[in-house]
Short mmCIF file of C-alpha atoms in Angstrom, two decimals:
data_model
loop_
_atom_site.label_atom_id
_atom_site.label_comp_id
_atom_site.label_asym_id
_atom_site.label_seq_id
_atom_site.Cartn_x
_atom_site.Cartn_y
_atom_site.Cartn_z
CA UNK A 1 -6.16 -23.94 -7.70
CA UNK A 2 -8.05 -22.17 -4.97
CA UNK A 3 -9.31 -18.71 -4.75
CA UNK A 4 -8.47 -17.04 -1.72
CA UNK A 5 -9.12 -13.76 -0.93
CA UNK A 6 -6.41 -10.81 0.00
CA UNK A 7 -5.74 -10.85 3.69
CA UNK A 8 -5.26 -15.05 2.87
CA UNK A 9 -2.89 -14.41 0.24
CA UNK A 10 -1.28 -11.81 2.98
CA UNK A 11 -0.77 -15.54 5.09
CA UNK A 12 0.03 -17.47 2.71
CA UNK A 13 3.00 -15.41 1.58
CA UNK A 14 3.85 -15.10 5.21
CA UNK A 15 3.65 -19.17 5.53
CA UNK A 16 5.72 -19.53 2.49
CA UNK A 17 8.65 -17.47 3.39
CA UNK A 18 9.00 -18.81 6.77
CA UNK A 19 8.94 -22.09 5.71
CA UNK A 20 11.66 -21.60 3.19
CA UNK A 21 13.79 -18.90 5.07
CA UNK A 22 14.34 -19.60 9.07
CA UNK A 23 15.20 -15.88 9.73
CA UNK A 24 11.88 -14.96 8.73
CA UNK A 25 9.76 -14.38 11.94
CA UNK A 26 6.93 -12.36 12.56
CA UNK A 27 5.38 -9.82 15.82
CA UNK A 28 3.37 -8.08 16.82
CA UNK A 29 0.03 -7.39 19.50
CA UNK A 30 -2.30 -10.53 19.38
CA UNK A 31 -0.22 -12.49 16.15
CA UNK A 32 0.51 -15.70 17.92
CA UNK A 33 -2.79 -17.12 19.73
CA UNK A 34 -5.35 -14.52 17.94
CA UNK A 35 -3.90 -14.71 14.45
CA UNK A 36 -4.00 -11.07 14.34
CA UNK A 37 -7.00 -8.69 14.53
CA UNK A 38 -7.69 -9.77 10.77
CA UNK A 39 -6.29 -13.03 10.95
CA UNK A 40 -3.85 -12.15 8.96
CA UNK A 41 -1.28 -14.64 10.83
CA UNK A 42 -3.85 -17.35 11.50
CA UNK A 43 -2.41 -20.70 11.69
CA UNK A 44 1.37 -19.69 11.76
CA UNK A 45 1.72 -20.43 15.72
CA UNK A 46 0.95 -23.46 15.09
CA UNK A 47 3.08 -23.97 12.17
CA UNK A 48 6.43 -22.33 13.29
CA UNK A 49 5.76 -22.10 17.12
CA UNK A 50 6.14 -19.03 19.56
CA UNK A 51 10.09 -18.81 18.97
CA UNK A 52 9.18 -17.24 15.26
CA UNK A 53 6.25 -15.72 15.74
CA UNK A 54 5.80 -13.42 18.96
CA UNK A 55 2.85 -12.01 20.88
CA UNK A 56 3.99 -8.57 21.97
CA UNK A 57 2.73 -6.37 24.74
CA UNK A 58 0.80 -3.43 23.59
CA UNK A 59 3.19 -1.28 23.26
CA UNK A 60 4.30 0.16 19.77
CA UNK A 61 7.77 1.44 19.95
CA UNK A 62 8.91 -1.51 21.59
CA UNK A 63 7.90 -3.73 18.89
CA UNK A 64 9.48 -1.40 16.79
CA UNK A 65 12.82 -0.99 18.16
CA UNK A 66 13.01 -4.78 18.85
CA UNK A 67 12.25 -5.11 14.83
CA UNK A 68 15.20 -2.69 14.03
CA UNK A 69 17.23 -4.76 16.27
CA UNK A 70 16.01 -7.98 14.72
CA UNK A 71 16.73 -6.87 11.51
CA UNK A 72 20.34 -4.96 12.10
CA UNK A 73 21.35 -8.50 13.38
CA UNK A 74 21.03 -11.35 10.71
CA UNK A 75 16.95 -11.92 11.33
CA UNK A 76 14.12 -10.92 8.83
CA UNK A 77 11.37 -9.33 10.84
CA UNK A 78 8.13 -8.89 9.69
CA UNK A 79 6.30 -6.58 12.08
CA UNK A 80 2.69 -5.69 12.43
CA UNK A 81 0.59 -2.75 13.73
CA UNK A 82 -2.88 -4.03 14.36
CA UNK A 83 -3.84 -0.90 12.21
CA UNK A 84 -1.72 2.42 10.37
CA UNK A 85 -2.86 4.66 13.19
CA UNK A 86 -1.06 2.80 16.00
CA UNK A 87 1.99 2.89 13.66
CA UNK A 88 2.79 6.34 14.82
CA UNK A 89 4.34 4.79 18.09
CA UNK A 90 7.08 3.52 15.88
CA UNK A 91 8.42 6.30 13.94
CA UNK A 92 11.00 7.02 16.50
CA UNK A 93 12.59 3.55 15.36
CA UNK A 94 11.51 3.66 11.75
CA UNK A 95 12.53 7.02 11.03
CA UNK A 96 15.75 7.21 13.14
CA UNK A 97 17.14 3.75 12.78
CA UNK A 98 15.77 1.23 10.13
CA UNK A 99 15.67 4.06 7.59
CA UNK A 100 19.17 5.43 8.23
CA UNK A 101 21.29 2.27 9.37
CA UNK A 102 22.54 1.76 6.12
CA UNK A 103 23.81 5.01 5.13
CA UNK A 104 24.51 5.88 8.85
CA UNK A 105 26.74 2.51 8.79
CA UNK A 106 28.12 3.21 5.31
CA UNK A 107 26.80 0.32 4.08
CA UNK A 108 27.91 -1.77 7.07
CA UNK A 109 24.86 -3.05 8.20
CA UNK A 110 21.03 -2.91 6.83
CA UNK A 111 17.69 -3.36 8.33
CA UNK A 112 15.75 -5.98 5.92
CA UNK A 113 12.63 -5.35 7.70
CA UNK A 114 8.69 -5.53 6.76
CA UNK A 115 6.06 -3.56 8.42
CA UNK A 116 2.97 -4.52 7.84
CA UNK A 117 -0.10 -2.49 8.89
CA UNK A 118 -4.30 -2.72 7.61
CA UNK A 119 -4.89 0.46 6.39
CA UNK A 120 -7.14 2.94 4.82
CA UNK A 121 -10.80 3.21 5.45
CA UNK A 122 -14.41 1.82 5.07
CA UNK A 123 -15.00 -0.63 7.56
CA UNK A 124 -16.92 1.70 9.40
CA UNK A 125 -13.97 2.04 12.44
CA UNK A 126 -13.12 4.73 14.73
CA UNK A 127 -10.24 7.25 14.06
CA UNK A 128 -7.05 5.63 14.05
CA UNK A 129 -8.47 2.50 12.67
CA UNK A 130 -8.68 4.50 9.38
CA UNK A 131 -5.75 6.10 8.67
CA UNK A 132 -3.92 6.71 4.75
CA UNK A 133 -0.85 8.53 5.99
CA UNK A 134 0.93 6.67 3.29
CA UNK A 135 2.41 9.83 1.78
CA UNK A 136 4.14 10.44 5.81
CA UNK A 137 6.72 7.71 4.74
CA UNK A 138 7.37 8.35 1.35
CA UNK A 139 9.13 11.55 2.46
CA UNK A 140 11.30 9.59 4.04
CA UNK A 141 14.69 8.77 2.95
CA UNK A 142 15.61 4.55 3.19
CA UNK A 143 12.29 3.55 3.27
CA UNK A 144 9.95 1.57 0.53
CA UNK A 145 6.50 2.23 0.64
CA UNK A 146 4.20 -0.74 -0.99
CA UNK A 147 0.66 -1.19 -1.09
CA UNK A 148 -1.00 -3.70 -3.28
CA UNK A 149 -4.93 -3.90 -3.89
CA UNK A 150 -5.14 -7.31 -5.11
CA UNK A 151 -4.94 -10.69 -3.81
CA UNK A 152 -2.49 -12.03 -6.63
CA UNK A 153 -0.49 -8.54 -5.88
CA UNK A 154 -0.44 -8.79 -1.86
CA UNK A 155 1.27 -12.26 -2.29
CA UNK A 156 3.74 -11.21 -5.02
CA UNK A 157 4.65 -7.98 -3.10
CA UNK A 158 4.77 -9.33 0.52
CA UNK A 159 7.20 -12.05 -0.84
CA UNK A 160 9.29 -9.56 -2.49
CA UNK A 161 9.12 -7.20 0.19
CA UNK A 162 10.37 -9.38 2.74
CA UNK A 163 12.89 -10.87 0.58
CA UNK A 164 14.86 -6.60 0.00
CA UNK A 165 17.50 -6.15 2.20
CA UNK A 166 16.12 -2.66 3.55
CA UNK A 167 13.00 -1.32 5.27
CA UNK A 168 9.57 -1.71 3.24
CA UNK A 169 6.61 -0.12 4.73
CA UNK A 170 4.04 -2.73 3.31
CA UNK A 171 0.08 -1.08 3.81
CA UNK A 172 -2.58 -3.47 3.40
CA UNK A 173 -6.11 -2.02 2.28
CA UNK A 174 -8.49 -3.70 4.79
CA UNK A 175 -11.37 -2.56 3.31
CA UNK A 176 -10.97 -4.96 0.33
CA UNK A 177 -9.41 -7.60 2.22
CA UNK A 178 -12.25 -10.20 1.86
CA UNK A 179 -14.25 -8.09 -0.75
CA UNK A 180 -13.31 -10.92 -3.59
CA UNK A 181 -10.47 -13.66 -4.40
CA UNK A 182 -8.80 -14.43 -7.16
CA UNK A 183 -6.52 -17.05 -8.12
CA UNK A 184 -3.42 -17.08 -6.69
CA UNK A 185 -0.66 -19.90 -7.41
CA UNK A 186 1.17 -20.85 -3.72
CA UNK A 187 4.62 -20.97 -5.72
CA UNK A 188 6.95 -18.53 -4.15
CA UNK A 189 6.77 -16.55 -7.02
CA UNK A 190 7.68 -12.27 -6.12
CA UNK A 191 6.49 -9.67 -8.08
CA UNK A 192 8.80 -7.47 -8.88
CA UNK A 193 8.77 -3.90 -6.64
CA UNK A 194 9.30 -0.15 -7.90
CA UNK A 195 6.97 -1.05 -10.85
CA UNK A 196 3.51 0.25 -11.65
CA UNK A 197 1.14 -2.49 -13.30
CA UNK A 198 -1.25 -1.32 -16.19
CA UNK A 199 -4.15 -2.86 -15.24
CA UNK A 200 -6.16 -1.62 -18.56
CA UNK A 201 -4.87 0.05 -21.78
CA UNK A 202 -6.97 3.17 -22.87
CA UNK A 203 -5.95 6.16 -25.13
CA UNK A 204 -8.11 8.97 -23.65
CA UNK A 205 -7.58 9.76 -20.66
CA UNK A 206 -4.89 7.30 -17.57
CA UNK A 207 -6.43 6.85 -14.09
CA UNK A 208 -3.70 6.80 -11.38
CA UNK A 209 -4.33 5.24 -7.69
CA UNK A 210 -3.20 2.36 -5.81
CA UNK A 211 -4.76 0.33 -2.60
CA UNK A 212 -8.56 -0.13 -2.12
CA UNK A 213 -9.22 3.03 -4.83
CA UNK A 214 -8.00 0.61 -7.63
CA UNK A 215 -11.67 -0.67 -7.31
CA UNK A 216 -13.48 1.74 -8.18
CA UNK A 217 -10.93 2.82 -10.01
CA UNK A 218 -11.73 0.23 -12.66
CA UNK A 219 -15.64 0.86 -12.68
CA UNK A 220 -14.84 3.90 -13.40
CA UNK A 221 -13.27 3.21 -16.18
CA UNK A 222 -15.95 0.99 -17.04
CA UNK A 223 -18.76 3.46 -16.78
CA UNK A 224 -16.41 5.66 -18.99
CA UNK A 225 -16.38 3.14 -21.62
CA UNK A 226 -20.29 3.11 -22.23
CA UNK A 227 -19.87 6.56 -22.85
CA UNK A 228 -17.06 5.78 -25.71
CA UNK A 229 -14.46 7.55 -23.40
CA UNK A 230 -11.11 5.11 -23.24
CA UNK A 231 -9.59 5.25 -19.77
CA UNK A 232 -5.93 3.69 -18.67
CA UNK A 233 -5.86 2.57 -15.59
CA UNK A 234 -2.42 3.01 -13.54
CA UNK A 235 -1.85 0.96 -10.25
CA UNK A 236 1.26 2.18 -8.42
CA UNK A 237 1.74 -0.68 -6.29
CA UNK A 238 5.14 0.85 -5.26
CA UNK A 239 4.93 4.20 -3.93
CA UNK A 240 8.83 4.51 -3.03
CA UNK A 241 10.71 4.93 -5.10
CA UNK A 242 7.75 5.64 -7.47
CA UNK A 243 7.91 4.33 -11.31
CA UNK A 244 7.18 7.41 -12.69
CA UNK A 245 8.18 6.49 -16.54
CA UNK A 246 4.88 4.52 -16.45
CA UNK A 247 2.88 7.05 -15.55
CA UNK A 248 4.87 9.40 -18.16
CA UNK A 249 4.28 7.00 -20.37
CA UNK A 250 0.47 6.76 -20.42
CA UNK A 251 0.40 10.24 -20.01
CA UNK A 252 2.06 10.66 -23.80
CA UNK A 253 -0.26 8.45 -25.05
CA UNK A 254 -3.49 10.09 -23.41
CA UNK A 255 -3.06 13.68 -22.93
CA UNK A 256 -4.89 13.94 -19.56
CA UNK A 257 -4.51 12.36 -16.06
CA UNK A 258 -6.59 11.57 -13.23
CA UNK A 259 -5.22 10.81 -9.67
CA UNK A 260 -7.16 9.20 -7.57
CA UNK A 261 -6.39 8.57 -3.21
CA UNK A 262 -8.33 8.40 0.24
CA UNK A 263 -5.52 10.06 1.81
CA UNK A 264 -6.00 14.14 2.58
CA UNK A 265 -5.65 15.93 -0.53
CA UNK A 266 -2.58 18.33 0.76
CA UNK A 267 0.31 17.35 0.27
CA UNK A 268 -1.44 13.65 -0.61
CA UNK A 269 1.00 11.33 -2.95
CA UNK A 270 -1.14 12.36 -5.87
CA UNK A 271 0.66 16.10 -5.48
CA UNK A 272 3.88 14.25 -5.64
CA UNK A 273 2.82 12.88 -9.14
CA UNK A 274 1.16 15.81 -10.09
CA UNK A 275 4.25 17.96 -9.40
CA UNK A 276 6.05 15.05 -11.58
CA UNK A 277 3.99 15.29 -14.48
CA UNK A 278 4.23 19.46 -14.21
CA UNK A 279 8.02 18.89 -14.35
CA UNK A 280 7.96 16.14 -17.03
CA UNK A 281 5.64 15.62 -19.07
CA UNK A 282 3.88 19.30 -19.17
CA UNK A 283 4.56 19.45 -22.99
CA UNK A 284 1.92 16.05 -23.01
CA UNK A 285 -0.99 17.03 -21.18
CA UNK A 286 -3.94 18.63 -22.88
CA UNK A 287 -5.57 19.29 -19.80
CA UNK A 288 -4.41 20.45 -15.91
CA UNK A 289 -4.11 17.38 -13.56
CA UNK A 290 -7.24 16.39 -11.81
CA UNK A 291 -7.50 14.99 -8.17
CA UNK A 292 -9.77 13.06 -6.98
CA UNK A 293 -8.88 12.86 -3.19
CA UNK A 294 -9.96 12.33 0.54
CA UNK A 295 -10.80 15.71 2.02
CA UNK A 296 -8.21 17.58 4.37
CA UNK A 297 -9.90 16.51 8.03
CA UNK A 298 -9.55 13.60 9.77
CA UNK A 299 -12.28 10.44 8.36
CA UNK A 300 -15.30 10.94 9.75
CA UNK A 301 -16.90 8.35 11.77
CA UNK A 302 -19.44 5.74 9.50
CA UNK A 303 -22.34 7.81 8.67
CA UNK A 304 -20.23 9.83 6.56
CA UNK A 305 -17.51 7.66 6.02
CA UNK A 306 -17.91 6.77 2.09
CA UNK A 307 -18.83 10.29 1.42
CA UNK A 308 -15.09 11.09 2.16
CA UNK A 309 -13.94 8.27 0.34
CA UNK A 310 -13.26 8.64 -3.50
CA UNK A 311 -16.67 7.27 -5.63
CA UNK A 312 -17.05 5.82 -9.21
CA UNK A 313 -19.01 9.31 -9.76
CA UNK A 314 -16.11 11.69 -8.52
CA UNK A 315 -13.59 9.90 -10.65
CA UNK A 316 -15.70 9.94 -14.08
CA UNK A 317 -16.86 13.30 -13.26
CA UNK A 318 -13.11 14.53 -12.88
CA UNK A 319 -12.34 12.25 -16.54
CA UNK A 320 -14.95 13.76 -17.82
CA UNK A 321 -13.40 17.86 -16.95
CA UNK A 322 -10.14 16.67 -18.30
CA UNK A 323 -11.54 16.06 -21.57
CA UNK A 324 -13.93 19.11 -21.49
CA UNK A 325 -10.31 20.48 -22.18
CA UNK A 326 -9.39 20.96 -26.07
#
């Protein structure tokens, strides 16, 4: 079995779908000839021709109202915005429509529906190229919000996501989109969404994040362990509806919680789970809720880039306060 590397499991979930499900198509600016500004539809032209997978003009809220309209009508769109910044030209039909058509219908009619969109930072890109507004659409009503930070995970999820009858909002962390591969069986197999994956057991202290920040995530639990300090780490996957018993869970077990995001640090998804914890699981904690966040500005262009972004350091120094806590 081959190793393949994120944004090629992102394809190859795409390839398997529409082979086994003609109402699967895909659009979006450059996906056809280009194979998208990652290549994340390379090869697919070729495979399914220009009748299931459309070059768009530039133009955002056309693409998205013609994926509600897809959708709402028997197809399975899978639309893409070249990056989560130009995403903001579909709200209108996002918010509005695909979000609402099934209550607003009464159950009538649904929008199964995939937006897909690179997101996140550290590939040194301008502003709008580097966007984590993922917490925008979790406020909204009729939408799922998934983001997966593995290869193995992208495949499962994208399958999955494109398979749910409603709307999925489905972010893709570009950052570690060739960073490594992994094994990754081409079987058709989902992963199941609105679940949290434990990616490592630990009694001292849980790590919570999802996307690119699993990474370093996971060395920072590392570097926690040569210091004898056990750390759980938490991938959320699924951001909508979130899987808080998970994180509940952990948080029994260790006492003390660490959230870690690139988005802006008000009213980031992290305060969501904070608030969670405050509400549930107060009675468990030893220790207030520490942060570890992007910084409440827009990302700054490359120089200072990966200062704004989360570090191994910031996330075992904020470990570390939790458990200065007795």
């Amino acid at each position: 079995m081959a190793q393949i590397t994120l944004i090629e499991a992102v394809t190859q979930a795409l390839a398997w779908e529409m082979k086994h499900d003609p109402s699967v198509v895909v659009l979006g600016e450059d996906v056809g000839v280009n194979g998208g500004v990652f290549r994340a539809t390379l090869g697919l032209l070729d495979k399914f021709g220009a009748e299931r997978v459309i070059d768009t003009p530039l133009d955002e809220t056309t693409i998205g109202g013609i994926t509600v309209g897809l959708a709402a009508q028997g197809m399975k769109p899978v639309a893409e915005a070249q990056f989560e910044g130009f995403i903001y030209g579909m709200l209108e039909q996002i918010i509005c429509h695909a979000a609402r058509l099934r209550n607003r219908t009464r159950g009538r009619m649904s929008v199964p529906a995939v937006w897909r969109a690179p997101w996140g930072g550290g590939i040194r890109a301008p502003e709008h190229h580097s966007e984590a507004n993922e917490a925008l659409f979790t406020n909204v009503p009729g939408l799922r919000v998934v983001l997966p930070s593995s290869p193995g995970r992208a495949y499962g999820l994208l399958l999955a996501s494109i398979r749910d009858p409603d709307p999925v909002i489905f972010f893709e962390p570009k950052r570690i989109y060739r960073q490594y591969k992994e094994e990754v069986p081409d079987d058709g197999e989902a992963l199941p969404l609105d679940v949290c994956f434990v990616l490592r057991d630990g009694s001292d202290v849980t790590l919570v994040t999802w996307g690119a920040q699993v990474k370093e995530t996971l060395e920072a639990a590392d570097a926690l362990a040569e210091e004898g300090i056990s750390a759980e780490v938490i991938d959320v996957a699924t951001l909508k509806p979130l899987d808080f018993d998970t994180i509940h869970e952990s948080v029994r077990k260790t006492g003390r919680c660490v959230i870690v995001h690139e988005a802006p640090r008000t009213a980031g998804f992290g305060a969501e789970i904070s608030a969670r914890l405050a509400e549930h699981a107060l009675y468990d904690l030893v220790a207030p809720v520490e942060r570890v966040t992007g910084y409440d500005t827009h990302i700054p262009l490359f120089r200072l880039e990966m200062k704004y972004l989360p570090s191994v350091e910031k996330i075992v120094a904020a470990a570390k306060r939790t458990l200065a806590v007795s």
